[in-house]
Coordinates of C-alpha atoms and ligand atoms in Angstrom, one line a residue:
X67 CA 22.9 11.9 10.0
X68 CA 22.5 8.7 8.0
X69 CA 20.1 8.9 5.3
X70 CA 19.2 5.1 4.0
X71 CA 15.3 6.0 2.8
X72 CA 16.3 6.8 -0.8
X73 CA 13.3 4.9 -2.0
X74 CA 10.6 7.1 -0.4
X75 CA 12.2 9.8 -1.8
X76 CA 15.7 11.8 -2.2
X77 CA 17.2 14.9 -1.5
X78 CA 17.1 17.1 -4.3
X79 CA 20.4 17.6 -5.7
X80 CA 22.3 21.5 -5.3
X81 CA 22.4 21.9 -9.2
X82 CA 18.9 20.8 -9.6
X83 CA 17.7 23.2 -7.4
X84 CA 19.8 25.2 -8.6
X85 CA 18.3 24.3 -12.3
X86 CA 14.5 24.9 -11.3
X87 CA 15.4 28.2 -9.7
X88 CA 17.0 29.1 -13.0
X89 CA 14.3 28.5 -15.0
X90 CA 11.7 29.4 -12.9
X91 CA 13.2 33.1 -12.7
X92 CA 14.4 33.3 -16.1
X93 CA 12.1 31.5 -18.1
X94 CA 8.7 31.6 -17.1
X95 CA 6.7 31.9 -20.0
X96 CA 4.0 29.7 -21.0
X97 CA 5.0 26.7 -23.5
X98 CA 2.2 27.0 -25.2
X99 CA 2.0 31.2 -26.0
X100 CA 3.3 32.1 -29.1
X101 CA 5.5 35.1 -28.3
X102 CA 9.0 35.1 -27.4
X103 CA 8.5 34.3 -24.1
X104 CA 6.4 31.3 -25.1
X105 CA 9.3 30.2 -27.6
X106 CA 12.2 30.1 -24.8
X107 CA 9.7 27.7 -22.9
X108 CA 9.2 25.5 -25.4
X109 CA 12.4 25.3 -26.8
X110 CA 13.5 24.7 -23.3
X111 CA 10.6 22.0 -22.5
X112 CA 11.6 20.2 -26.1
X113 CA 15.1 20.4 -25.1
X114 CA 14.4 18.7 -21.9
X115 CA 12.4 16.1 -23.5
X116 CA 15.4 15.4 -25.8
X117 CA 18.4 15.2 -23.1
X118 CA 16.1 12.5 -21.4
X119 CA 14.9 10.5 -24.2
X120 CA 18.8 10.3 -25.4
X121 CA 20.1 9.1 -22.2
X122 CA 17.5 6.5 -22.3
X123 CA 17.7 5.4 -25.9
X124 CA 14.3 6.9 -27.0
X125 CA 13.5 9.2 -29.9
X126 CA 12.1 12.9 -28.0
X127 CA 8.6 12.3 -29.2
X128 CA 8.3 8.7 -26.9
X129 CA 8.6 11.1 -23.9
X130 CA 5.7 12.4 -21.7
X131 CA 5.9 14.2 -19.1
X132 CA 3.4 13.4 -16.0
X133 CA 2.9 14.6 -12.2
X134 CA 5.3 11.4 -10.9
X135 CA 4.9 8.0 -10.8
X136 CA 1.6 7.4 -9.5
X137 CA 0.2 9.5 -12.4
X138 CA 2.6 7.2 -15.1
X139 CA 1.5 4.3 -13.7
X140 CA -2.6 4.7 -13.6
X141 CA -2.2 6.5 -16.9
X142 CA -1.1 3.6 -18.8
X143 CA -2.9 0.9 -16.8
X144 CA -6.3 3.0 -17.6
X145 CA -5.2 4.7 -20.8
X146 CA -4.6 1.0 -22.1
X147 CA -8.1 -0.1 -21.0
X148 CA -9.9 2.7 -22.4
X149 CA -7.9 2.7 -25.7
X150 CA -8.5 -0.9 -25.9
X151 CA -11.5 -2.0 -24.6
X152 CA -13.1 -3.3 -27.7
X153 CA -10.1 -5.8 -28.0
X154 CA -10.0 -7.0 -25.0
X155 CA -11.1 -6.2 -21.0
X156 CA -7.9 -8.8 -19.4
X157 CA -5.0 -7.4 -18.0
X158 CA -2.2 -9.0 -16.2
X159 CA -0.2 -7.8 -13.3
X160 CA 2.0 -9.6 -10.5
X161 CA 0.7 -9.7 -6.6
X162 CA 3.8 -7.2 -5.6
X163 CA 3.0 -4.0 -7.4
X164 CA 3.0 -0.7 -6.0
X165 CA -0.4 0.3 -5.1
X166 CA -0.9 2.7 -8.0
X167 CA -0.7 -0.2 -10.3
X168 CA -2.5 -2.3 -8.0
X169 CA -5.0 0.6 -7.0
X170 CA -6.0 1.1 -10.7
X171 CA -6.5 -2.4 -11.3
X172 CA -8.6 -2.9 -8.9
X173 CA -10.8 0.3 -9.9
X174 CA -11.3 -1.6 -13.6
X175 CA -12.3 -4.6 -12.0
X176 CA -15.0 -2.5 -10.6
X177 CA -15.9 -1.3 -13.9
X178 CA -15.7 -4.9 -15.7
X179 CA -12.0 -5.6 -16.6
X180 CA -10.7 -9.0 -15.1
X181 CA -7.3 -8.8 -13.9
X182 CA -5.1 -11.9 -13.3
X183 CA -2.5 -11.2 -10.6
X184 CA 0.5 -13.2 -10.6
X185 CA 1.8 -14.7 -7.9
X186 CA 5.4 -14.6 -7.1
X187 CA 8.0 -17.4 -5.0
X188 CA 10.0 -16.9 -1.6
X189 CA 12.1 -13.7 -3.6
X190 CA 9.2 -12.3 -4.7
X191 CA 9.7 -13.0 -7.9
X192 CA 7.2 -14.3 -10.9
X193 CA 6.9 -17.2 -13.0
X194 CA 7.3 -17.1 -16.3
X195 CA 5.6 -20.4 -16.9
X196 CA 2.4 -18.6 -14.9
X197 CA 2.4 -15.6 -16.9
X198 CA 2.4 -18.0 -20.4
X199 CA -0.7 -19.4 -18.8
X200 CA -2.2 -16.2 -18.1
X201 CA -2.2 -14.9 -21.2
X202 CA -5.7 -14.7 -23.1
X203 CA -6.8 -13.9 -26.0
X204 CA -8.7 -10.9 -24.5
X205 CA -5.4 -9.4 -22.8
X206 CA -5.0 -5.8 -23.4
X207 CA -1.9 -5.2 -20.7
X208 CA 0.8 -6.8 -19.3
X209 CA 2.1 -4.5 -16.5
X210 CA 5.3 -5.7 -14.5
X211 CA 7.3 -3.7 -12.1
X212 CA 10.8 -3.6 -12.5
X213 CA 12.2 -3.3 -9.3
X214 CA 10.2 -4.1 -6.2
X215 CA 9.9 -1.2 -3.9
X216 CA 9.8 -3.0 -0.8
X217 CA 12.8 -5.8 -0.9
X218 CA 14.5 -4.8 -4.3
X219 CA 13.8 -8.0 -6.2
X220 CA 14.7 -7.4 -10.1
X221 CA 11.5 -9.0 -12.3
X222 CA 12.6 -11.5 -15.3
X223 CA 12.2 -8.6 -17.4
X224 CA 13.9 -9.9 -20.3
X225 CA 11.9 -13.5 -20.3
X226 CA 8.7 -11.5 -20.3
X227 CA 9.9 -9.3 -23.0
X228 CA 10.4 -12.7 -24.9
X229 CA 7.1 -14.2 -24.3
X230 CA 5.4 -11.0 -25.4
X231 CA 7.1 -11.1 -28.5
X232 CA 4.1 -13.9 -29.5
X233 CA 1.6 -11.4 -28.4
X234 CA 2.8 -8.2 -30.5
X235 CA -0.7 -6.5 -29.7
X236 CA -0.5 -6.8 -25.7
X237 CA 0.6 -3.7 -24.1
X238 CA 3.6 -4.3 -22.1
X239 CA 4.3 -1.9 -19.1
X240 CA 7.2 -1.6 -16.9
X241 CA 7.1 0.7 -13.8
X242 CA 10.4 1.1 -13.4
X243 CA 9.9 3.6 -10.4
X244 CA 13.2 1.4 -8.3
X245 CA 14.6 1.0 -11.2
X246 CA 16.2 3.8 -12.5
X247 CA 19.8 4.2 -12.2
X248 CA 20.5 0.6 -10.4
X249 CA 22.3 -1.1 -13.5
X250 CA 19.5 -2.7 -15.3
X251 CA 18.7 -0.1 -17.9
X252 CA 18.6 -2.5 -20.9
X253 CA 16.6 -4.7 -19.2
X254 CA 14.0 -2.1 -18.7
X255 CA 14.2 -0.2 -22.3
X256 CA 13.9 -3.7 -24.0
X257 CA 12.9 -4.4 -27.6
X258 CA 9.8 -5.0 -26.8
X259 CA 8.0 -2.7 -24.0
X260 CA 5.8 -0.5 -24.9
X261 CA 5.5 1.9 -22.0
X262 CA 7.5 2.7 -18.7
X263 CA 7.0 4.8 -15.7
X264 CA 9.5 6.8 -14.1
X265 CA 9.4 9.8 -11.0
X266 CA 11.8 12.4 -10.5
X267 CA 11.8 13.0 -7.0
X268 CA 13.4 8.9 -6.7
X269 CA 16.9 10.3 -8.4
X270 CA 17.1 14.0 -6.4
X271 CA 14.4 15.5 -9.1
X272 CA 11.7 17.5 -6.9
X273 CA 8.5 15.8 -5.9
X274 CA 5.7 16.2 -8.7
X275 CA 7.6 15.3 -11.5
X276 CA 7.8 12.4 -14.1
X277 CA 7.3 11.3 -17.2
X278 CA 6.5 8.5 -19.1
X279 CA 8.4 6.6 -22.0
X280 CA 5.7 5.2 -24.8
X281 CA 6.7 3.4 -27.6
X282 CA 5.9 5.2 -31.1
X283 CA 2.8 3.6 -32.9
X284 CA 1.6 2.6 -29.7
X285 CA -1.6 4.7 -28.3
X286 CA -3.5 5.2 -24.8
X287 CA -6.4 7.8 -24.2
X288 CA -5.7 11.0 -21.9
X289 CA -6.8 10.4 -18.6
X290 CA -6.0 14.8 -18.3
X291 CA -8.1 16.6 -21.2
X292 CA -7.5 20.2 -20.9
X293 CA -6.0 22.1 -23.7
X294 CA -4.1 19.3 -25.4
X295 CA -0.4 19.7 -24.3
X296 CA 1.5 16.6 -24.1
X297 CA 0.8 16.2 -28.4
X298 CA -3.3 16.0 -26.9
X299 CA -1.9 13.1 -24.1
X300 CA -1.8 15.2 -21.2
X301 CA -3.2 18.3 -20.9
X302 CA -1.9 21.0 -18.4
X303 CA 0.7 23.3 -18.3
X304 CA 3.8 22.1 -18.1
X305 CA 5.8 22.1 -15.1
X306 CA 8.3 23.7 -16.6
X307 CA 10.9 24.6 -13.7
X308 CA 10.8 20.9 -12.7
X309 CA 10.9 19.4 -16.0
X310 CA 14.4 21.1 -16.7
X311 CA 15.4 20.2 -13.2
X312 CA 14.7 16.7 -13.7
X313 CA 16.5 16.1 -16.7
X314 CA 19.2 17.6 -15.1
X315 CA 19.1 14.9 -12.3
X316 CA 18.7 11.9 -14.6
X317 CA 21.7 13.2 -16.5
X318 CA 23.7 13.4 -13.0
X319 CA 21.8 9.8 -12.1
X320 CA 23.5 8.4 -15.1
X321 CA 27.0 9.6 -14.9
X322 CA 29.3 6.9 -14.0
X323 CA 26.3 4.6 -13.5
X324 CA 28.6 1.5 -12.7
X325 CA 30.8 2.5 -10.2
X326 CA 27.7 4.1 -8.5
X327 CA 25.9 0.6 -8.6
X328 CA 29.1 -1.4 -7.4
X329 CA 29.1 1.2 -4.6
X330 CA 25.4 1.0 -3.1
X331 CA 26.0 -3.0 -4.1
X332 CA 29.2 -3.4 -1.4
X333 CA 27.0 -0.9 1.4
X334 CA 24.0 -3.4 1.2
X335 CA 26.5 -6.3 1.1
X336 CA 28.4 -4.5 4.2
X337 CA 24.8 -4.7 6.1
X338 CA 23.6 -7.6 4.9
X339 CA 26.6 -9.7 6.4
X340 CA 26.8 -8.3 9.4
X341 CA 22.9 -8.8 10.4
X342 CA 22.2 -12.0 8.7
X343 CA 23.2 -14.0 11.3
X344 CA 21.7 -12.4 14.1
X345 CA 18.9 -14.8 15.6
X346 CA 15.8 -12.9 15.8
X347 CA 16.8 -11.2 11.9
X348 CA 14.6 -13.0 8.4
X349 CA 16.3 -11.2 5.5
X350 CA 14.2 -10.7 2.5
X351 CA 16.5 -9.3 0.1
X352 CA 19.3 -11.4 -1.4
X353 CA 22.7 -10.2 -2.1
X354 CA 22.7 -11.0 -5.4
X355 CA 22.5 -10.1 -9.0
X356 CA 18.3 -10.9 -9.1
X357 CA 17.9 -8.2 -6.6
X358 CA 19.0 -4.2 -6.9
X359 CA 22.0 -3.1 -5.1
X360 CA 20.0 -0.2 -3.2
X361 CA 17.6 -2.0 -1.0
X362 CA 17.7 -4.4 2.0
X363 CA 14.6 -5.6 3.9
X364 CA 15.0 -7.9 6.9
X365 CA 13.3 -8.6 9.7
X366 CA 14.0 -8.4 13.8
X367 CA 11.1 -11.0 14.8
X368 CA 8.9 -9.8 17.7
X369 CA 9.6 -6.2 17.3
X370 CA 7.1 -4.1 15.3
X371 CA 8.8 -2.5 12.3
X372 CA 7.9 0.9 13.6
X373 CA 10.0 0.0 17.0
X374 CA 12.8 -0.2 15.0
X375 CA 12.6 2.6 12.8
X376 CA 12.3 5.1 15.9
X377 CA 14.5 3.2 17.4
X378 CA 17.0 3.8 14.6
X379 CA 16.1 7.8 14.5
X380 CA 17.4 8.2 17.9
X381 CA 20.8 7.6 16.4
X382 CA 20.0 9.9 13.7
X383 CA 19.6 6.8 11.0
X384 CA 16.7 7.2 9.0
X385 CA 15.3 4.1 7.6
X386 CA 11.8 3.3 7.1
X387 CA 9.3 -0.1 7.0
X388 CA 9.0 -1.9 4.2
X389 CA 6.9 1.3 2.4
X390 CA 6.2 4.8 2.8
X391 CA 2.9 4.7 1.7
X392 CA 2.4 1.5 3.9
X393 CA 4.6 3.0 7.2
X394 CA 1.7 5.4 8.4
X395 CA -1.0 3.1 8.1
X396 CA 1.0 0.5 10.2
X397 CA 0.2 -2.3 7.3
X398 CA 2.1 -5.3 6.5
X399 CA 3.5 -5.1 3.6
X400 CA 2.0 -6.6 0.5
X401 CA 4.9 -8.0 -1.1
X402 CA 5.8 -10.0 2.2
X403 CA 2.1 -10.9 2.2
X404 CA 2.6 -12.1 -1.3
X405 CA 5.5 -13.9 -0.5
X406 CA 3.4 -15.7 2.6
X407 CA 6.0 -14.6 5.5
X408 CA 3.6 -14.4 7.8
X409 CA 1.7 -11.7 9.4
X410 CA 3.9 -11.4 12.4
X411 CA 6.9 -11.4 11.0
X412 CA 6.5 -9.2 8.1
X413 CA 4.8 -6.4 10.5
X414 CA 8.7 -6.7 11.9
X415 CA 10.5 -6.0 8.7
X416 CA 12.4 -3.1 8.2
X417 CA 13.9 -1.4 5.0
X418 CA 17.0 0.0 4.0
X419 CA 17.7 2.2 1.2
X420 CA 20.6 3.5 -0.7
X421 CA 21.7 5.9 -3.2
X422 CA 24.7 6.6 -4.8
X423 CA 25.6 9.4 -2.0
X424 CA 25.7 6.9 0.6
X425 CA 29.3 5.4 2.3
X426 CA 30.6 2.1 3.6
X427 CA 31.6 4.5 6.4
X428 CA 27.7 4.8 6.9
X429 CA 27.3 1.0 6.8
X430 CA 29.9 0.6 9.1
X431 CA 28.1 2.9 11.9
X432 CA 24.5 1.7 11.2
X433 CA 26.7 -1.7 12.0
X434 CA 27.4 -0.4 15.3
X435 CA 24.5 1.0 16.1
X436 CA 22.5 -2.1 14.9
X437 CA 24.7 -4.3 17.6
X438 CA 23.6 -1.5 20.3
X439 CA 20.4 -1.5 19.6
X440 CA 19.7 -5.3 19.1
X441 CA 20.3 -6.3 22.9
X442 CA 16.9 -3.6 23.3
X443 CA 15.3 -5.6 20.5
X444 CA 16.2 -8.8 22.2
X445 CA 14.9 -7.7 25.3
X446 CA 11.5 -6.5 23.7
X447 CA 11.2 -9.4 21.2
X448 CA 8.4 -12.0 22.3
X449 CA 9.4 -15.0 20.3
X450 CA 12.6 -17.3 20.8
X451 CA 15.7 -17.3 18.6
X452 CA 15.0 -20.9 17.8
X453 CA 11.0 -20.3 16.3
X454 CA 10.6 -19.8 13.2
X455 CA 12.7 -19.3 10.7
X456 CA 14.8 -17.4 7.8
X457 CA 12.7 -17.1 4.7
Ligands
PLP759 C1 7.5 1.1 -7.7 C2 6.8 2.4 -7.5 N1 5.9 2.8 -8.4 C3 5.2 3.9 -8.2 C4 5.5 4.8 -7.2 C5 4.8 6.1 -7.1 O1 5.6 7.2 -7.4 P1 5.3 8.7 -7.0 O2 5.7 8.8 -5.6 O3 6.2 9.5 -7.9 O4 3.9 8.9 -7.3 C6 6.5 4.4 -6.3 C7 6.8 5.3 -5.1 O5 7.3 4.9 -4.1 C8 7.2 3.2 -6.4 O6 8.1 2.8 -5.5

């Protein structure tokens, strides 16, 4: 069995599991009670909360924990307009967010907000002269992703970090969902962000767990009232068993970082070679430094994208189109939409995805399997190897 669908979601790791089992035996108390019980929980939680805000840089109180990445990323994108609406009612995002970015925004528009979506070139990538000229004085957010989910193209991180250095009262948000773990931690805890979005279950954490980085001094209302956990941000009791577990995870993310990057980097190389050059394949994702080493999205023109993937399933490969939340509603994707690859060929993408488990060995036999299979795609494929054309 070849797993290549990291960025749906992973396996949880043994010692994670391990970790949540642990805990949720041992130490099951409510954070929030004040007996003994109560203590070990929140001495645990706090200690949790520490382990992850060192390994990013952060100080333990810029951590907050959240359901997942969906949760992080409407939390701040509503949390900033509510916090800020008599300052301002613009935000700005990019046309290739994930749809809980894009979801939320679309909700505040309904509600008032204007949001400027910027649009991005052939890599999917944004403009940093369009997001100068975006900028008004009634901007409350800038949100940027920073890895896309669907071909793995890196944002200009840095350069926007640098432009919103004029604006010191702009939010600026990074969901960096992709981006965890793929070499570009600097680029995402910059100088100058202000909030970032992160989900366990994308680095072998269980499902349901995340947390949020906000920059101290910074401030966004609670989307969950309750009973005030989360220093009044987030109230709920804390998913304790998962929290542990997923500090764990980002520890064991973390370790030895490079050579795990250089790895998934030389299997999507591996891959990307060998189909490039096949006629009926469009590759979206570049093999180079503005793109992350774990994700590879190309095309087999005249064969839906579905095709492929069960196609690939009967040889025990499990791949996916270009999104999970997109695969089951049999919708192009939106960042090939963006891009303007048109309709028939982006229903036809496929996407690959690594993690730091995965082997060349692995590559080599999707390789094989690919060159199998691709005489069936031929066959089935209703355009020409000579129409249109690599993007
Ligand atoms: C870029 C990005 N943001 C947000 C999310 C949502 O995360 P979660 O599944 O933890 O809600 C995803 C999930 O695929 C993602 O890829």
């Amino acid at each position: 069995m070849i797993y290549f669908d990291n960025s749906a979601t992973t396996q949880s790791a043994p010692d994670v599991v391990a970790t949540y089992d642990k805990v949720s035996h041992q130490i099951w108390g409510n954070p929030s009670s004040l007996h003994q019980f109560g203590e070990q929980a929140f001495n645990l939680l706090e200690q949790s909360r520490k382990q992850i805000a060192d390994l990013l840089g952060a100080s333990q109180s810029e951590i907050l924990f959240t359901s997942g990445g969906t949760e992080g990323d409407n939390w701040v994108v509503k949390g900033t307009a509510i916090e800020k609406r008599a300052f301002g009612n613009h935000l700005i995002t990019t046309a290739v967010e994930h749809p809980a970015i894009h979801n939320s925004m679309e909700q505040l528009k309904q509600l008032g907000y204007e949001v400027t979506y910027l649009p991005v070139d052939e890599h999917g990538r944004i403009s940093i002269d369009d997001l100068k000229a975006a900028i008004r004085p009634t901007t409350i957010l800038v949100s940027v992703m920073a890895v896309n989910n669907e071909i793995g193209t890196i944002q200009p991180l840095t350069e926007v970090a640098d432009v919103l250095k004029d604006y010191p009262k702009i939010h600026f948000h990074i969901d960096a969902v992709q981006g965890i773990g793929k070499g570009i931690q600097d680029m995402i805890m910059n100088d100058r962000v202000d909030y970032v979005t992160f989900s366990g279950h994308k680095f072998h954490a269980p499902r349901g767990i995340g947390f949020i980085y906000a920059r101290r001094g910074r401030k966004i209302a609670p989307l969950l009232t309750g009973g005030g956990q989360e220093r009044n941000l987030r109230s709920g009791t804390e998913n304790l068993p998962a929290i542990a577990a997923m500090a764990k995870a980002l520890r064991l993310l973390l370790d030895n970082e490079p050579a795990k990057v250089d790895m998934q980097r030389q299997i999507k190389e591996r891959i990307y070679n060998h189909v490039k050059d096949f006629p009926l394949v469009t590759t979206f994702s570049e093999d180079n430094d503005g793109f992350a080493p774990h994700i590879l999205c190309f095309a087999i023109r005249g064969v839906r994208g579905e095709t492929i993937v069960h196609a690939f399933e009967e040889h025990q490969i499990y791949i996916s189109t270009t999104s999970a939340c997109s695969s089951k509603k049999h919708l192009a994707s939106s960042t090939l939409t963006a891009m303007r690859i048109p309709e028939d060929v982006s229903t036809s993408a496929i996407r690959i995805s690594l993690d730091e488990h995965n082997t060349l060995a692995e590559a080599d036999e999707f390789n094989t399997v690919f060159d199998q299979l691709y005489k069936q795609f031929e066959k089935l494929s209703s355009t020409t190897a000579d129409e249109p054309a690599k993007a």
